């Protein structure tokens, strides 16, 4: 099967039924894909790709491995959003002439400075 968002789940379910599963990354299937985008064309491309000796398969992740990856990706997402939020606050305050040092360690002092609305009025 082609590796996609739910492929690890389905590979585990199919293995539970006693079948052997093999996941192929989408980048290896794409060269064999026909012009039409439908299930039959996708299945034909997967069958063609799996017969090639150079095409490697992706390992099926266990439930614990998937859960750990979800935790890591969620942390990465929250970290990026935190940086974006800090940068947005700094840039909005700069429009009022309140300049702050860059970095998450300085956001606390910036929040203290702007918590009094009188600091924003000239």
Short mmCIF file of C-alpha atoms in Angstrom, two decimals:
data_model
loop_
_atom_site.label_atom_id
_atom_site.label_comp_id
_atom_site.label_asym_id
_atom_site.label_seq_id
_atom_site.Cartn_x
_atom_site.Cartn_y
_atom_site.Cartn_z
CA UNK A 1 0.00 0.00 0.00
CA UNK A 2 1.02 3.59 -0.49
CA UNK A 3 2.23 5.29 2.67
CA UNK A 4 -0.22 8.04 3.65
CA UNK A 5 -1.86 9.54 6.72
CA UNK A 6 -3.76 6.42 7.78
CA UNK A 7 -1.55 3.74 6.25
CA UNK A 8 0.09 2.67 9.52
CA UNK A 9 -3.33 2.05 11.06
CA UNK A 10 -4.53 0.05 8.06
CA UNK A 11 -1.27 -1.90 7.84
CA UNK A 12 -1.67 -2.97 11.47
CA UNK A 13 -5.32 -3.95 10.86
CA UNK A 14 -4.42 -5.97 7.76
CA UNK A 15 -1.56 -7.68 9.62
CA UNK A 16 -4.01 -8.60 12.40
CA UNK A 17 -6.00 -10.50 9.76
CA UNK A 18 -2.88 -12.53 8.94
CA UNK A 19 -1.75 -10.77 5.77
CA UNK A 20 1.72 -9.48 5.00
CA UNK A 21 1.88 -5.72 4.48
CA UNK A 22 4.35 -3.50 2.70
CA UNK A 23 4.19 0.29 2.63
CA UNK A 24 5.74 2.23 -0.21
CA UNK A 25 6.44 5.98 0.10
CA UNK A 26 4.32 8.06 -2.28
CA UNK A 27 7.42 9.48 -3.96
CA UNK A 28 8.26 5.96 -5.23
CA UNK A 29 4.72 5.34 -6.51
CA UNK A 30 4.31 8.66 -8.35
CA UNK A 31 6.50 7.79 -11.39
CA UNK A 32 4.23 4.81 -12.12
CA UNK A 33 0.95 6.70 -11.68
CA UNK A 34 -1.24 6.99 -14.76
CA UNK A 35 -2.72 10.32 -15.83
CA UNK A 36 -6.06 9.70 -14.19
CA UNK A 37 -6.33 10.09 -10.43
CA UNK A 38 -8.62 7.29 -9.29
CA UNK A 39 -8.38 4.20 -7.12
CA UNK A 40 -7.78 1.82 -10.02
CA UNK A 41 -4.92 3.92 -11.40
CA UNK A 42 -3.41 4.26 -7.93
CA UNK A 43 -3.60 0.50 -7.35
CA UNK A 44 -1.95 -0.17 -10.71
CA UNK A 45 0.86 2.27 -9.90
CA UNK A 46 1.41 0.65 -6.50
CA UNK A 47 1.52 -2.82 -8.07
CA UNK A 48 4.02 -1.60 -10.65
CA UNK A 49 6.21 0.12 -8.06
CA UNK A 50 6.31 -2.86 -5.69
CA UNK A 51 7.74 -5.10 -8.43
CA UNK A 52 10.79 -2.85 -8.88
CA UNK A 53 13.86 -4.00 -6.94
CA UNK A 54 15.09 -0.46 -6.20
CA UNK A 55 11.85 0.60 -4.49
CA UNK A 56 12.24 0.37 -0.73
CA UNK A 57 9.36 -0.01 1.65
CA UNK A 58 8.65 2.01 4.78
CA UNK A 59 8.38 0.17 8.10
CA UNK A 60 4.97 -0.02 9.72
CA UNK A 61 4.95 1.99 12.94
CA UNK A 62 3.55 0.54 16.10
CA UNK A 63 0.86 2.36 18.05
CA UNK A 64 3.47 3.50 20.60
CA UNK A 65 5.76 4.81 17.84
CA UNK A 66 2.90 6.74 16.28
CA UNK A 67 1.89 8.20 19.64
CA UNK A 68 5.46 9.34 20.32
CA UNK A 69 5.64 10.98 16.88
CA UNK A 70 2.34 12.77 17.49
CA UNK A 71 3.67 14.10 20.79
CA UNK A 72 6.88 15.36 19.13
CA UNK A 73 5.06 16.98 16.21
CA UNK A 74 2.57 18.65 18.56
CA UNK A 75 5.47 20.04 20.62
CA UNK A 76 7.14 21.36 17.46
CA UNK A 77 3.89 23.00 16.36
CA UNK A 78 3.32 24.65 19.74
CA UNK A 79 6.93 25.88 19.80
CA UNK A 80 6.55 27.49 16.36
CA UNK A 81 3.27 29.12 17.39
CA UNK A 82 4.87 30.43 20.59
CA UNK A 83 7.69 32.06 18.62
CA UNK A 84 5.19 33.54 16.15
CA UNK A 85 3.08 34.96 18.97
CA UNK A 86 6.10 36.51 20.72
CA UNK A 87 7.27 38.08 17.45
CA UNK A 88 3.76 39.41 16.75
CA UNK A 89 3.55 41.02 20.20
CA UNK A 90 6.98 42.61 19.77
CA UNK A 91 6.14 43.98 16.32
CA UNK A 92 2.74 45.32 17.40
CA UNK A 93 4.30 47.08 20.37
CA UNK A 94 7.03 48.50 18.15
CA UNK A 95 4.26 50.32 16.26
CA UNK A 96 3.57 52.17 19.52
CA UNK A 97 7.24 52.87 20.13
CA UNK A 98 7.62 50.15 22.75
CA UNK A 99 10.81 48.38 21.74
CA UNK A 100 11.76 45.08 23.37
CA UNK A 101 14.77 42.83 23.20
CA UNK A 102 14.26 39.77 21.00
CA UNK A 103 13.97 36.34 22.54
CA UNK A 104 11.46 34.42 24.60
CA UNK A 105 13.36 35.12 27.81
CA UNK A 106 12.52 38.85 27.48
CA UNK A 107 8.79 38.54 26.77
CA UNK A 108 7.96 38.63 30.49
CA UNK A 109 9.42 42.09 30.92
CA UNK A 110 7.62 43.26 27.77
CA UNK A 111 4.29 42.01 29.12
CA UNK A 112 4.93 43.87 32.40
CA UNK A 113 5.71 47.06 30.46
CA UNK A 114 2.56 46.91 28.35
CA UNK A 115 0.20 45.73 31.09
CA UNK A 116 -0.29 49.40 32.02
CA UNK A 117 -2.22 51.09 29.17
CA UNK A 118 -0.74 54.44 30.19
CA UNK A 119 2.61 53.30 28.76
CA UNK A 120 1.08 53.14 25.28
CA UNK A 121 -0.42 56.66 25.35
CA UNK A 122 2.12 59.42 24.66
#
